[in-house]
Each structure stands twice: as C-alpha cells, then as structure tokens.
Amino acid sequence: MTLSSRQLINTALLAFLALLPFFTDWVGDSFYTGLVARILILAIAALSLNLLIGYGGMVSFGHAAFVGVGAYVVGIGTFHAFEDGVDWMMNGYIQLAFALLVSAVVALTIGAISLRTRGVYFIMITMAFSQMLYFSAVGVETYGADDGLSIYSRSDMLGLIDLNDEKSLYYLIFVSLLLVLFLMHRLIGSAFGNVIRGSKSNEARMRAIGFSPYKYRLTAFVIAGTIAGYAGFLMANLNDFVSPDMMHWTRSGDLIIMILLGGMASLFGPLYGALAFLMLEELLSSIPLTIGGLHVGEYWQLIFGPLLILVVLYARNGVDSFLPGARKGS
C-alpha cells in the first residue's frame, strides 16, 4: 500500500511525537515532554469537539465543562483518599470509570436540552450550562472553590502503569491520542458518521429518508463529552491540580480556536491546531521585548489575535489547507 503525501506527513508527525521523550532525555531537558503532553491532551479534547463542530455543525461553547468534570473526579477522589482515608477512591481504574460515566451523564443531560435549539441559541445554552458548572465548582469550599484543588498523588493504576513516571504518563497520553484518532476515523467513515454529516448539510432530507437527526446528534454529543471527560482525567494527572477555570467558557473558546487553526472536519486538524496554538502561546509569551515599560510577552494575545484573523481570512481550513490534497476552497 502506497501512502499519500498527506498520510506521510501525518505519520511523520506521529513518529516524532512517539520519539520525543527519548530526544528530550538525550538533551537533558524534559520541559518539552511536559509541554507536548499537555498539547496532546488538548488535542484529544479538540478532536472530540471537532466531531460536533466540524462534522455535525454543532458549535458548543461549553465543551470544556466535560474536561473539568473528568478532572474533578480525579481531584475529588484523591482528596477523600487523603483526607478521609477512603483508599479505593485512589484507584485509577475506578476514577477513570467514574470520569467517563459522570461526563457521559452530564453530556446526555446538557445535550438532551441544548440540541432542541439551533444556531446562536445552541451556542448560548451550552455556554450557560458550562458557566453553571463553573460557578458550582467555585462555590464548593470543600474542594478549594476558585483556588482549585491540589492532587497530592496521581491515580493508582495498580502497578500496570506508573503515572508518577513522566515518560509512562506521556506514552499513556500518546496511545490515548492514537486510539481517539482511530475511533474518530471509524466513526466518521461509518453510517453513523454519514448521518451526522448529512444532518449538518441538509437536515430536512435526512428526516425525509427516515433518520432522526436529534438522536444521532445526541449520541455524538455524549460520545464527544465522554472523550473530553477522559482528557480531563489525563489533564488532572499531568498537572496534579484541578480548578474551576478548566470549565470556563473561554477554555471552550480555546478548543474552538485549535480546530480553526488546524482545520475543521479534518481528522488530524485538531492535533495540528493544538500544536500551533500552544507553540505560538509559548513563543509569543517569551518575546524579550519591552515597549513603554510593558513586557510584550505578557500581552501575547494581542499578537495572536491578528494572526488568527489572517488564518480565518486566507486559510479557511487552517493548517489543513497547506497539506497536500487539501479540499478545494479551503
């Protein structure tokens, strides 16, 4: 089987990500391993949101809430294990199961209501639910309120995976990304994916041929929310910290920007977008330039904003537009 130029580029990127920890060990600088691990987690969350926005036309400004829910399951479990001696709450598999279950239930609840609306109303109601969860977390003093909650020990995977080892955690995240990419590839290429895409382009026609767009969209919403909850599980273990800020609607905005930068309705687009977003943030925030007593790096968004506008105007499908075999008009 001959790989296309696009597939070769994607494969080369994955190979680079697979070998990164060995390279950072060789140069003696593990900073970029942690940075790229964070990028990969955000790419997983962006991939799940791309299922809604890119393929389903459902622009959700509340997707980060599911990331926060998954993260708080880890944080709360660890808190009670240390404070109350409830040892089973440190079990990583129990934490993971609850993170997926709670994220799925929350997604089902929010989706069942939100998907009865369209357009700007859908955007606003998903944002409203996200802010409800955000302020709920802010108001719970037991779990740190707006100061957040420190995680004193990472999830105990019973010796199968040592999450306290940075390299082991990185490869868990990397393998998770591969599995999510595979899942998305299978979903989009299935009959289910065809209905989701068809509902985006012509909902009335899908109804006419016997499909119920609402049920398919709700299923996609729950799948996306559950995957985002898993990203939250990983993020909590990476950062050793959770806070309400993870659920804020602006974090959902960051995920949408990653999709725009990488390319909507593109399998690898969210990964490229997450890489571009975090690398630009790191680069722009470290600019050693002071103007009028102000450090330019502290206001990196002022530089990033115009760059994003240029991408939207001249590269309609982000990084994906520059890859071989890009869709015409992108």
mmCIF file of C-alpha atoms in Angstrom:
data_model
loop_
_atom_site.group_PDB
_atom_site.id
_atom_site.type_symbol
_atom_site.label_atom_id
_atom_site.label_comp_id
_atom_site.label_asym_id
_atom_site.label_seq_id
_atom_site.Cartn_x
_atom_site.Cartn_y
_atom_site.Cartn_z
ATOM 1 C CA MET A 1 0.000 0.000 0.000
ATOM 2 C CA THR A 2 1.381 3.391 -1.038
ATOM 3 C CA LEU A 3 0.883 6.273 1.372
ATOM 4 C CA SER A 4 -0.158 9.662 0.018
ATOM 5 C CA SER A 5 1.911 12.765 0.788
ATOM 6 C CA ARG A 6 -0.663 13.819 3.386
ATOM 7 C CA GLN A 7 -0.524 10.422 5.091
ATOM 8 C CA LEU A 8 3.279 10.511 5.093
ATOM 9 C CA ILE A 9 3.238 13.921 6.822
ATOM 10 C CA ASN A 10 0.745 12.709 9.421
ATOM 11 C CA THR A 11 2.761 9.534 10.001
ATOM 12 C CA ALA A 12 5.976 11.549 10.358
ATOM 13 C CA LEU A 13 4.293 13.763 12.959
ATOM 14 C CA LEU A 14 3.146 10.748 14.973
ATOM 15 C CA ALA A 15 6.622 9.194 14.725
ATOM 16 C CA PHE A 16 8.156 12.438 16.013
ATOM 17 C CA LEU A 17 5.709 12.518 18.931
ATOM 18 C CA ALA A 18 6.476 8.874 19.726
ATOM 19 C CA LEU A 19 10.231 9.532 19.869
ATOM 20 C CA LEU A 20 10.088 12.905 21.649
ATOM 21 C CA PRO A 21 10.751 11.628 25.218
ATOM 22 C CA PHE A 22 13.917 9.861 24.056
ATOM 23 C CA PHE A 23 15.125 13.051 22.398
ATOM 24 C CA THR A 24 14.431 15.186 25.484
ATOM 25 C CA ASP A 25 16.233 12.596 27.635
ATOM 26 C CA TRP A 26 19.195 12.788 25.264
ATOM 27 C CA VAL A 27 19.416 16.600 25.504
ATOM 28 C CA GLY A 28 18.653 16.533 29.220
ATOM 29 C CA ASP A 29 15.618 18.815 29.067
ATOM 30 C CA SER A 30 12.249 17.315 29.953
ATOM 31 C CA PHE A 31 10.337 20.604 29.694
ATOM 32 C CA TYR A 32 9.106 19.920 26.185
ATOM 33 C CA THR A 33 7.897 16.444 27.126
ATOM 34 C CA GLY A 34 5.506 18.042 29.619
ATOM 35 C CA LEU A 35 4.505 20.754 27.153
ATOM 36 C CA VAL A 36 3.774 18.299 24.351
ATOM 37 C CA ALA A 37 1.891 16.012 26.777
ATOM 38 C CA ARG A 38 -0.403 18.969 27.527
ATOM 39 C CA ILE A 39 -0.761 19.613 23.806
ATOM 40 C CA LEU A 40 -1.772 16.010 23.170
ATOM 41 C CA ILE A 41 -4.415 16.110 25.910
ATOM 42 C CA LEU A 42 -5.889 19.293 24.474
ATOM 43 C CA ALA A 43 -5.758 17.674 21.021
ATOM 44 C CA ILE A 44 -7.883 14.802 22.382
ATOM 45 C CA ALA A 45 -10.424 17.310 23.721
ATOM 46 C CA ALA A 46 -10.351 19.248 20.427
ATOM 47 C CA LEU A 47 -10.828 16.032 18.436
ATOM 48 C CA SER A 48 -13.993 15.309 20.406
ATOM 49 C CA LEU A 49 -15.277 18.850 19.827
ATOM 50 C CA ASN A 50 -14.431 18.568 16.120
ATOM 51 C CA LEU A 51 -16.939 15.711 15.918
ATOM 52 C CA LEU A 52 -19.608 18.231 16.912
ATOM 53 C CA ILE A 53 -18.420 21.356 15.091
ATOM 54 C CA GLY A 54 -16.554 20.059 12.062
ATOM 55 C CA TYR A 55 -18.789 17.131 11.159
ATOM 56 C CA GLY A 56 -22.069 17.915 12.910
ATOM 57 C CA GLY A 57 -22.283 21.701 12.677
ATOM 58 C CA MET A 58 -22.927 21.962 16.447
ATOM 59 C CA VAL A 59 -20.885 24.897 17.789
ATOM 60 C CA SER A 60 -20.601 24.262 21.528
ATOM 61 C CA PHE A 61 -19.100 26.860 23.850
ATOM 62 C CA GLY A 62 -19.471 24.518 26.811
ATOM 63 C CA HIS A 63 -17.235 21.632 25.838
ATOM 64 C CA ALA A 64 -14.524 22.457 28.375
ATOM 65 C CA ALA A 65 -17.059 21.690 31.110
ATOM 66 C CA PHE A 66 -16.684 17.980 30.341
ATOM 67 C CA VAL A 67 -12.898 18.276 30.617
ATOM 68 C CA GLY A 68 -13.394 19.890 34.023
ATOM 69 C CA VAL A 69 -15.837 17.201 35.140
ATOM 70 C CA GLY A 70 -13.366 14.435 34.298
ATOM 71 C CA ALA A 71 -10.570 16.303 36.063
ATOM 72 C CA TYR A 72 -12.625 16.932 39.199
ATOM 73 C CA VAL A 73 -13.466 13.234 39.509
ATOM 74 C CA VAL A 74 -9.717 12.610 39.942
ATOM 75 C CA GLY A 75 -9.288 15.580 42.269
ATOM 76 C CA ILE A 76 -12.246 14.698 44.494
ATOM 77 C CA GLY A 77 -11.263 11.035 44.635
ATOM 78 C CA THR A 78 -7.716 11.894 45.679
ATOM 79 C CA PHE A 79 -8.991 14.449 48.218
ATOM 80 C CA HIS A 80 -11.162 11.909 50.026
ATOM 81 C CA ALA A 81 -8.455 9.248 49.856
ATOM 82 C CA PHE A 82 -6.040 11.546 51.716
ATOM 83 C CA GLU A 83 -8.454 13.425 53.979
ATOM 84 C CA ASP A 84 -10.868 10.641 54.890
ATOM 85 C CA GLY A 85 -8.798 7.518 54.311
ATOM 86 C CA VAL A 86 -11.093 6.185 51.581
ATOM 87 C CA ASP A 87 -8.333 4.268 49.806
ATOM 88 C CA TRP A 88 -10.459 2.837 46.991
ATOM 89 C CA MET A 89 -11.022 6.379 45.700
ATOM 90 C CA MET A 90 -7.337 6.473 44.727
ATOM 91 C CA ASN A 91 -7.827 3.529 42.371
ATOM 92 C CA GLY A 92 -7.122 4.889 38.894
ATOM 93 C CA TYR A 93 -9.491 2.482 37.181
ATOM 94 C CA ILE A 94 -12.363 3.487 39.456
ATOM 95 C CA GLN A 95 -11.522 7.156 38.910
ATOM 96 C CA LEU A 96 -11.412 6.599 35.144
ATOM 97 C CA ALA A 97 -14.722 4.720 35.131
ATOM 98 C CA PHE A 98 -16.407 7.473 37.145
ATOM 99 C CA ALA A 99 -14.822 10.203 34.994
ATOM 100 C CA LEU A 100 -16.252 8.600 31.847
ATOM 101 C CA LEU A 101 -19.622 7.832 33.443
ATOM 102 C CA VAL A 102 -20.168 11.247 35.023
ATOM 103 C CA SER A 103 -19.016 13.039 31.847
ATOM 104 C CA ALA A 104 -21.408 10.914 29.767
ATOM 105 C CA VAL A 105 -24.353 11.612 32.096
ATOM 106 C CA VAL A 106 -23.618 15.351 32.158
ATOM 107 C CA ALA A 107 -23.264 15.370 28.352
ATOM 108 C CA LEU A 108 -26.536 13.463 27.986
ATOM 109 C CA THR A 109 -28.339 15.935 30.232
ATOM 110 C CA ILE A 110 -26.918 19.042 28.567
ATOM 111 C CA GLY A 111 -27.273 17.611 25.059
ATOM 112 C CA ALA A 112 -30.885 16.494 25.555
ATOM 113 C CA ILE A 113 -31.835 20.106 26.314
ATOM 114 C CA SER A 114 -29.375 22.036 24.141
ATOM 115 C CA LEU A 115 -29.987 20.064 20.946
ATOM 116 C CA ARG A 116 -33.614 21.183 20.894
ATOM 117 C CA THR A 117 -32.267 24.589 19.878
ATOM 118 C CA ARG A 118 -30.294 25.752 16.829
ATOM 119 C CA GLY A 119 -27.691 28.329 15.855
ATOM 120 C CA VAL A 120 -26.885 31.078 18.325
ATOM 121 C CA TYR A 121 -29.386 29.656 20.825
ATOM 122 C CA PHE A 122 -27.442 26.393 20.916
ATOM 123 C CA ILE A 123 -24.208 28.323 21.437
ATOM 124 C CA MET A 124 -25.671 30.343 24.290
ATOM 125 C CA ILE A 125 -27.305 27.432 26.112
ATOM 126 C CA THR A 126 -24.137 25.302 26.017
ATOM 127 C CA MET A 127 -22.206 28.302 27.329
ATOM 128 C CA ALA A 128 -24.819 28.769 30.070
ATOM 129 C CA PHE A 129 -24.509 25.143 31.204
ATOM 130 C CA SER A 130 -20.730 25.463 31.215
ATOM 131 C CA GLN A 131 -20.910 28.558 33.405
ATOM 132 C CA MET A 132 -23.364 26.828 35.746
ATOM 133 C CA LEU A 133 -20.839 24.060 36.342
ATOM 134 C CA TYR A 134 -18.027 26.620 36.624
ATOM 135 C CA PHE A 135 -19.790 28.634 39.322
ATOM 136 C CA SER A 136 -20.879 25.437 41.089
ATOM 137 C CA ALA A 137 -17.206 24.454 41.396
ATOM 138 C CA VAL A 138 -16.306 27.987 42.524
ATOM 139 C CA GLY A 139 -18.899 27.779 45.285
ATOM 140 C CA VAL A 140 -17.750 24.483 46.829
ATOM 141 C CA GLU A 141 -15.281 25.481 49.551
ATOM 142 C CA THR A 142 -14.550 21.854 50.465
ATOM 143 C CA TYR A 143 -12.804 21.330 47.136
ATOM 144 C CA GLY A 144 -10.890 24.602 47.088
ATOM 145 C CA ALA A 145 -13.528 26.827 45.471
ATOM 146 C CA ASP A 146 -11.899 29.201 42.963
ATOM 147 C CA ASP A 147 -8.422 28.431 44.346
ATOM 148 C CA GLY A 148 -8.646 24.933 42.921
ATOM 149 C CA LEU A 149 -7.669 21.589 44.373
ATOM 150 C CA SER A 150 -4.155 20.163 44.564
ATOM 151 C CA ILE A 151 -3.748 16.480 43.722
ATOM 152 C CA TYR A 152 -1.212 15.033 46.167
ATOM 153 C CA SER A 153 -0.814 11.726 44.352
ATOM 154 C CA ARG A 154 -1.623 10.642 40.829
ATOM 155 C CA SER A 155 -4.140 7.915 40.068
ATOM 156 C CA ASP A 156 -3.036 4.471 41.229
ATOM 157 C CA MET A 157 -3.157 2.141 38.213
ATOM 158 C CA LEU A 158 -2.264 -0.864 40.429
ATOM 159 C CA GLY A 159 1.258 -1.180 39.089
ATOM 160 C CA LEU A 160 0.297 -1.651 35.439
ATOM 161 C CA ILE A 161 1.137 1.960 34.593
ATOM 162 C CA ASP A 162 3.192 4.224 36.836
ATOM 163 C CA LEU A 163 1.689 7.674 36.283
ATOM 164 C CA ASN A 164 4.304 9.191 38.596
ATOM 165 C CA ASP A 165 6.863 8.406 35.893
ATOM 166 C CA GLU A 166 6.690 11.247 33.377
ATOM 167 C CA LYS A 167 7.621 9.040 30.433
ATOM 168 C CA SER A 168 4.949 6.445 31.299
ATOM 169 C CA LEU A 169 2.329 9.180 31.619
ATOM 170 C CA TYR A 170 3.421 10.682 28.295
ATOM 171 C CA TYR A 171 3.032 7.373 26.481
ATOM 172 C CA LEU A 172 -0.370 6.773 28.074
ATOM 173 C CA ILE A 173 -1.427 10.146 26.683
ATOM 174 C CA PHE A 174 0.134 9.408 23.291
ATOM 175 C CA VAL A 175 -1.523 5.986 22.985
ATOM 176 C CA SER A 176 -4.809 7.587 24.071
ATOM 177 C CA LEU A 177 -4.458 10.092 21.232
ATOM 178 C CA LEU A 178 -3.886 7.275 18.741
ATOM 179 C CA LEU A 179 -6.977 5.447 19.991
ATOM 180 C CA VAL A 180 -9.125 8.592 19.750
ATOM 181 C CA LEU A 181 -7.835 9.258 16.218
ATOM 182 C CA PHE A 182 -8.724 5.682 15.263
ATOM 183 C CA LEU A 183 -12.156 5.983 16.882
ATOM 184 C CA MET A 184 -12.876 9.231 15.050
ATOM 185 C CA HIS A 185 -11.726 7.724 11.763
ATOM 186 C CA ARG A 186 -14.090 4.785 12.226
ATOM 187 C CA LEU A 187 -16.986 6.941 13.408
ATOM 188 C CA ILE A 188 -16.788 9.452 10.564
ATOM 189 C CA GLY A 189 -16.487 6.708 7.953
ATOM 190 C CA SER A 190 -19.443 4.753 9.343
ATOM 191 C CA ALA A 191 -23.163 5.032 8.616
ATOM 192 C CA PHE A 192 -23.447 6.945 11.887
ATOM 193 C CA GLY A 193 -20.917 9.495 10.649
ATOM 194 C CA ASN A 194 -22.725 9.839 7.337
ATOM 195 C CA VAL A 195 -25.958 10.700 9.167
ATOM 196 C CA ILE A 196 -24.157 13.295 11.318
ATOM 197 C CA ARG A 197 -22.614 14.924 8.246
ATOM 198 C CA GLY A 198 -25.843 14.668 6.306
ATOM 199 C CA SER A 199 -27.770 16.359 9.111
ATOM 200 C CA LYS A 200 -25.279 19.222 9.023
ATOM 201 C CA SER A 201 -25.758 19.828 5.284
ATOM 202 C CA ASN A 202 -29.472 19.031 4.903
ATOM 203 C CA GLU A 203 -31.461 18.079 7.986
ATOM 204 C CA ALA A 204 -34.821 18.002 6.173
ATOM 205 C CA ARG A 205 -33.540 15.489 3.644
ATOM 206 C CA MET A 206 -32.237 13.203 6.416
ATOM 207 C CA ARG A 207 -35.681 13.253 8.014
ATOM 208 C CA ALA A 208 -37.303 12.534 4.663
ATOM 209 C CA ILE A 209 -35.296 9.336 4.193
ATOM 210 C CA GLY A 210 -36.196 8.080 7.671
ATOM 211 C CA PHE A 211 -33.412 9.237 10.007
ATOM 212 C CA SER A 212 -33.895 11.156 13.266
ATOM 213 C CA PRO A 213 -31.115 13.787 13.381
ATOM 214 C CA TYR A 214 -31.829 14.588 17.042
ATOM 215 C CA LYS A 215 -31.000 11.044 18.237
ATOM 216 C CA TYR A 216 -27.816 10.870 16.192
ATOM 217 C CA ARG A 217 -26.708 14.334 17.305
ATOM 218 C CA LEU A 218 -27.392 13.481 20.931
ATOM 219 C CA THR A 219 -25.335 10.290 20.595
ATOM 220 C CA ALA A 220 -22.485 12.288 19.049
ATOM 221 C CA PHE A 221 -22.769 14.861 21.847
ATOM 222 C CA VAL A 222 -22.476 12.148 24.513
ATOM 223 C CA ILE A 223 -19.517 10.499 22.737
ATOM 224 C CA ALA A 224 -17.736 13.851 22.453
ATOM 225 C CA GLY A 225 -18.448 14.727 26.091
ATOM 226 C CA THR A 226 -17.182 11.357 27.307
ATOM 227 C CA ILE A 227 -13.925 11.691 25.355
ATOM 228 C CA ALA A 228 -13.486 15.221 26.743
ATOM 229 C CA GLY A 229 -14.013 13.801 30.235
ATOM 230 C CA TYR A 230 -11.222 11.316 29.562
ATOM 231 C CA ALA A 231 -8.998 14.237 28.506
ATOM 232 C CA GLY A 232 -9.820 15.815 31.876
ATOM 233 C CA PHE A 233 -8.744 12.618 33.659
ATOM 234 C CA LEU A 234 -5.389 12.821 31.874
ATOM 235 C CA MET A 235 -5.012 16.571 32.450
ATOM 236 C CA ALA A 236 -5.616 16.238 36.194
ATOM 237 C CA ASN A 237 -2.868 13.628 36.452
ATOM 238 C CA LEU A 238 -0.488 15.679 34.335
ATOM 239 C CA ASN A 239 -0.979 18.966 36.215
ATOM 240 C CA ASP A 240 -1.500 17.493 39.709
ATOM 241 C CA PHE A 241 -4.117 20.217 40.060
ATOM 242 C CA VAL A 242 -7.708 20.980 39.098
ATOM 243 C CA SER A 243 -9.602 24.251 39.229
ATOM 244 C CA PRO A 244 -12.941 25.719 38.107
ATOM 245 C CA ASP A 245 -11.037 27.635 35.427
ATOM 246 C CA MET A 246 -10.863 24.382 33.437
ATOM 247 C CA MET A 247 -14.642 24.626 32.921
ATOM 248 C CA HIS A 248 -14.837 28.292 31.948
ATOM 249 C CA TRP A 249 -16.364 29.028 28.560
ATOM 250 C CA THR A 250 -13.132 30.706 27.442
ATOM 251 C CA ARG A 251 -11.446 27.281 27.620
ATOM 252 C CA SER A 252 -14.060 26.014 25.202
ATOM 253 C CA GLY A 253 -13.146 29.002 23.040
ATOM 254 C CA ASP A 254 -9.517 27.851 23.104
ATOM 255 C CA LEU A 255 -10.586 24.415 21.821
ATOM 256 C CA ILE A 256 -12.586 26.039 19.016
ATOM 257 C CA ILE A 257 -9.545 28.144 18.058
ATOM 258 C CA MET A 258 -7.448 24.962 17.887
ATOM 259 C CA ILE A 259 -9.979 23.446 15.495
ATOM 260 C CA LEU A 260 -9.959 26.601 13.357
ATOM 261 C CA LEU A 261 -6.147 26.682 13.303
ATOM 262 C CA GLY A 262 -5.836 23.031 12.390
ATOM 263 C CA GLY A 263 -8.837 22.609 10.109
ATOM 264 C CA MET A 264 -12.461 21.737 10.749
ATOM 265 C CA ALA A 265 -13.791 18.368 9.587
ATOM 266 C CA SER A 266 -10.201 17.152 9.283
ATOM 267 C CA LEU A 267 -9.065 14.080 11.220
ATOM 268 C CA PHE A 268 -5.637 15.453 12.116
ATOM 269 C CA GLY A 269 -6.697 19.111 12.089
ATOM 270 C CA PRO A 270 -7.288 19.389 15.873
ATOM 271 C CA LEU A 271 -3.846 17.891 16.541
ATOM 272 C CA TYR A 272 -2.144 20.404 14.247
ATOM 273 C CA GLY A 273 -4.274 23.159 15.754
ATOM 274 C CA ALA A 274 -3.360 22.241 19.328
ATOM 275 C CA LEU A 275 0.325 22.155 18.368
ATOM 276 C CA ALA A 276 0.081 25.545 16.649
ATOM 277 C CA PHE A 277 -1.904 27.151 19.476
ATOM 278 C CA LEU A 278 0.306 26.014 22.365
ATOM 279 C CA MET A 279 3.570 26.559 20.498
ATOM 280 C CA LEU A 280 2.521 30.065 19.466
ATOM 281 C CA GLU A 281 1.487 30.804 23.050
ATOM 282 C CA GLU A 282 4.860 29.598 24.315
ATOM 283 C CA LEU A 283 6.776 31.511 21.628
ATOM 284 C CA LEU A 284 4.854 34.781 21.805
ATOM 285 C CA SER A 285 4.745 34.887 25.608
ATOM 286 C CA SER A 286 8.534 34.590 25.741
ATOM 287 C CA ILE A 287 9.277 37.546 23.423
ATOM 288 C CA PRO A 288 12.018 39.525 25.245
ATOM 289 C CA LEU A 289 10.738 42.954 24.227
ATOM 290 C CA THR A 290 9.587 45.846 26.398
ATOM 291 C CA ILE A 291 7.649 48.818 24.998
ATOM 292 C CA GLY A 292 6.760 51.745 27.221
ATOM 293 C CA GLY A 293 7.515 49.722 30.319
ATOM 294 C CA LEU A 294 5.213 46.881 29.209
ATOM 295 C CA HIS A 295 6.574 43.405 28.560
ATOM 296 C CA VAL A 296 5.221 42.348 25.159
ATOM 297 C CA GLY A 297 5.177 38.670 26.123
ATOM 298 C CA GLU A 298 2.552 39.325 28.802
ATOM 299 C CA TYR A 299 0.149 40.523 26.102
ATOM 300 C CA TRP A 300 0.799 37.765 23.581
ATOM 301 C CA GLN A 301 -2.920 37.588 22.727
ATOM 302 C CA LEU A 302 -2.619 40.996 21.032
ATOM 303 C CA ILE A 303 -0.233 39.395 18.529
ATOM 304 C CA PHE A 304 -2.061 36.088 18.344
ATOM 305 C CA GLY A 305 -5.415 37.751 17.562
ATOM 306 C CA PRO A 306 -4.369 39.273 14.209
ATOM 307 C CA LEU A 307 -2.655 36.012 13.257
ATOM 308 C CA LEU A 308 -5.925 34.145 13.855
ATOM 309 C CA ILE A 309 -7.806 36.688 11.734
ATOM 310 C CA LEU A 310 -5.358 36.124 8.885
ATOM 311 C CA VAL A 311 -5.860 32.364 9.158
ATOM 312 C CA VAL A 312 -9.646 32.742 9.006
ATOM 313 C CA LEU A 313 -9.435 35.117 6.027
ATOM 314 C CA TYR A 314 -6.760 33.461 3.900
ATOM 315 C CA ALA A 315 -6.522 29.839 5.083
ATOM 316 C CA ARG A 316 -10.128 28.855 5.581
ATOM 317 C CA ASN A 317 -9.217 25.375 6.764
ATOM 318 C CA GLY A 318 -6.154 26.271 8.804
ATOM 319 C CA VAL A 319 -3.037 24.115 8.676
ATOM 320 C CA ASP A 320 -5.004 21.504 6.738
ATOM 321 C CA SER A 321 -5.153 23.967 3.814
ATOM 322 C CA PHE A 322 -1.384 23.735 3.356
ATOM 323 C CA LEU A 323 -1.167 19.943 3.367
ATOM 324 C CA PRO A 324 -1.101 18.030 0.061
ATOM 325 C CA GLY A 325 -4.563 17.018 -1.098
ATOM 326 C CA ALA A 326 -6.369 19.831 0.740
ATOM 327 C CA ARG A 327 -10.032 20.240 -0.103
ATOM 328 C CA LYS A 328 -10.686 22.843 -2.785
ATOM 329 C CA GLY A 329 -11.931 26.105 -1.441
ATOM 330 C CA SER A 330 -10.368 25.536 1.979
#
